[in-house]
Amino acid sequence: MSNSLSGHQIARQGAIDALALPALALGSTMLGFGAIAREAGFDFWMTTFTTLSVWGMPGQIAFVGLYATGSSMFLMVVAVALANMRMMLMVISGSDMLKLKKHNLTFFQRVFIMHFMAITNWAQLSYKQSTYQPKQLLTYYKGFSAVVFVCGMAGTMTGYFLDDLLPPHILRLVIYITPLYILLLLANAQQKINRLAGLFGAALSPFIYILAGDWSILIAGLIGGTAALFVQRAQKTLQKDNQ
Amino acid sequence: MIYSVSETWFIIALAALATGGWRLAGLLLADLISPESWVMQLVNAIAHAMVAAVLILIMVYPTGALATTTLESRLICLALGLGCMLITQNLWLSLIISLSSFAVFVSLI
């Protein structure tokens, strides 16, 4: 445990860890979003405000994709709600990892902190959980999130104006980084049950997708997470029986 | 259907609410679930499974620039990175191995 570090140093470490790759990777993904949003017919402020207020990349892509094809308002809202349902679980799990209850924050401060909870930040928390004490982890999260958010916003705005900034054969390499980076973090999650859940979810979802489309994330998550819990329980029972 | 400017702003506001609503629900529920309980373990496990599912779907059924690469190249390079991560536990080494092999694969095709 790193006790001797000051708040500034920890926040700076978070910012540096973000800049080292994840923030730049997310910025490039948002570059793609900005370009798609312009093609779909959004103006600059609509595009910027969507990233600012939704801050959940897969939902945003689904949203502008449907908007471009002229889908009904109902379908768009359902698609975004469905794609971002995981936010609820990530916020519960993130509050638990950050021990948010112990921090003496007002409700609005907590709402503000959780607005930035998205896949990249959450996976980083899961990865860094045991490196810092709860108080330090929140400081780390703030430094990390601020940089990721700024890069995401900058990427969105740049993507809107310069969708041909990067040639396609470079862009596809850059876009590969975000899913790769986060899957690697998940493979190294601190607890075995969570690694197992990630494995189950990843293995199931492409097949469920063929049958259930957008619902597959939810279904694969529920089955994968529940199965992982059962496996862990069964192993504990076995260990007890053997003793 | 083509939407007017004000209708589009309205839809964006709904999309923001549809996401913010889940975050708010998460904050309210987080207070009710005790950290050591099996419910919290289950929520954490489902969150991990869902996030892994989202990212694997991006890998298997991509849109945009990534869709111009082959499925095999994306999955083989992911497997290389994951294998390296499990053996060495070194994030940067695994990333570099996976990404550079992806760059080679993509430029060959």
PDB file of C-alpha atoms in Angstrom, chain A residues 172 176 206-207 210, chain B residues 55-62 65-79 102 105-106 109:
ATOM      1  CA  ARG A 172      -8.741   0.689 -37.657  1.00  0.00           C
ATOM      2  CA  TYR A 176      -8.845  -1.860 -31.992  1.00  0.00           C
ATOM      3  CA  PRO A 206     -21.571 -13.602 -29.975  1.00  0.00           C
ATOM      4  CA  PHE A 207     -23.878 -16.639 -30.147  1.00  0.00           C
ATOM      5  CA  ILE A 210     -27.441 -14.070 -33.481  1.00  0.00           C
TER       6      ILE A 210
ATOM      7  CA  LEU B  55     -16.380  -5.531 -26.051  1.00  0.00           C
ATOM      8  CA  ILE B  56     -16.415  -8.989 -27.608  1.00  0.00           C
ATOM      9  CA  LEU B  57     -19.411  -7.907 -29.710  1.00  0.00           C
ATOM     10  CA  ILE B  58     -17.373  -4.893 -30.940  1.00  0.00           C
ATOM     11  CA  MET B  59     -14.603  -7.371 -31.852  1.00  0.00           C
ATOM     12  CA  VAL B  60     -16.853  -9.945 -33.531  1.00  0.00           C
ATOM     13  CA  TYR B  61     -19.439  -7.656 -35.192  1.00  0.00           C
ATOM     14  CA  PRO B  62     -17.632  -4.325 -35.684  1.00  0.00           C
ATOM     15  CA  ALA B  65     -13.174   1.220 -39.899  1.00  0.00           C
ATOM     16  CA  LEU B  66     -12.684  -1.941 -37.823  1.00  0.00           C
ATOM     17  CA  ALA B  67     -15.151  -3.790 -40.087  1.00  0.00           C
ATOM     18  CA  THR B  68     -12.579  -3.647 -42.901  1.00  0.00           C
ATOM     19  CA  THR B  69     -10.381  -6.158 -41.018  1.00  0.00           C
ATOM     20  CA  THR B  70     -11.017  -9.903 -40.899  1.00  0.00           C
ATOM     21  CA  LEU B  71     -12.634 -11.697 -37.969  1.00  0.00           C
ATOM     22  CA  GLU B  72      -9.690 -14.123 -37.724  1.00  0.00           C
ATOM     23  CA  SER B  73      -7.128 -11.325 -37.446  1.00  0.00           C
ATOM     24  CA  ARG B  74      -9.090  -9.591 -34.669  1.00  0.00           C
ATOM     25  CA  LEU B  75      -9.648 -12.771 -32.654  1.00  0.00           C
ATOM     26  CA  ILE B  76      -6.211 -14.356 -33.106  1.00  0.00           C
ATOM     27  CA  CYS B  77      -4.483 -11.138 -31.976  1.00  0.00           C
ATOM     28  CA  LEU B  78      -6.859 -10.834 -29.019  1.00  0.00           C
ATOM     29  CA  ALA B  79      -6.040 -14.427 -28.041  1.00  0.00           C
ATOM     30  CA  PHE B 102      -2.664  -7.027 -35.467  1.00  0.00           C
ATOM     31  CA  PHE B 105      -1.994  -9.121 -39.976  1.00  0.00           C
ATOM     32  CA  VAL B 106      -3.960  -6.123 -41.224  1.00  0.00           C
ATOM     33  CA  ILE B 109      -4.473  -8.612 -46.074  1.00  0.00           C
TER      34      ILE B 109
END
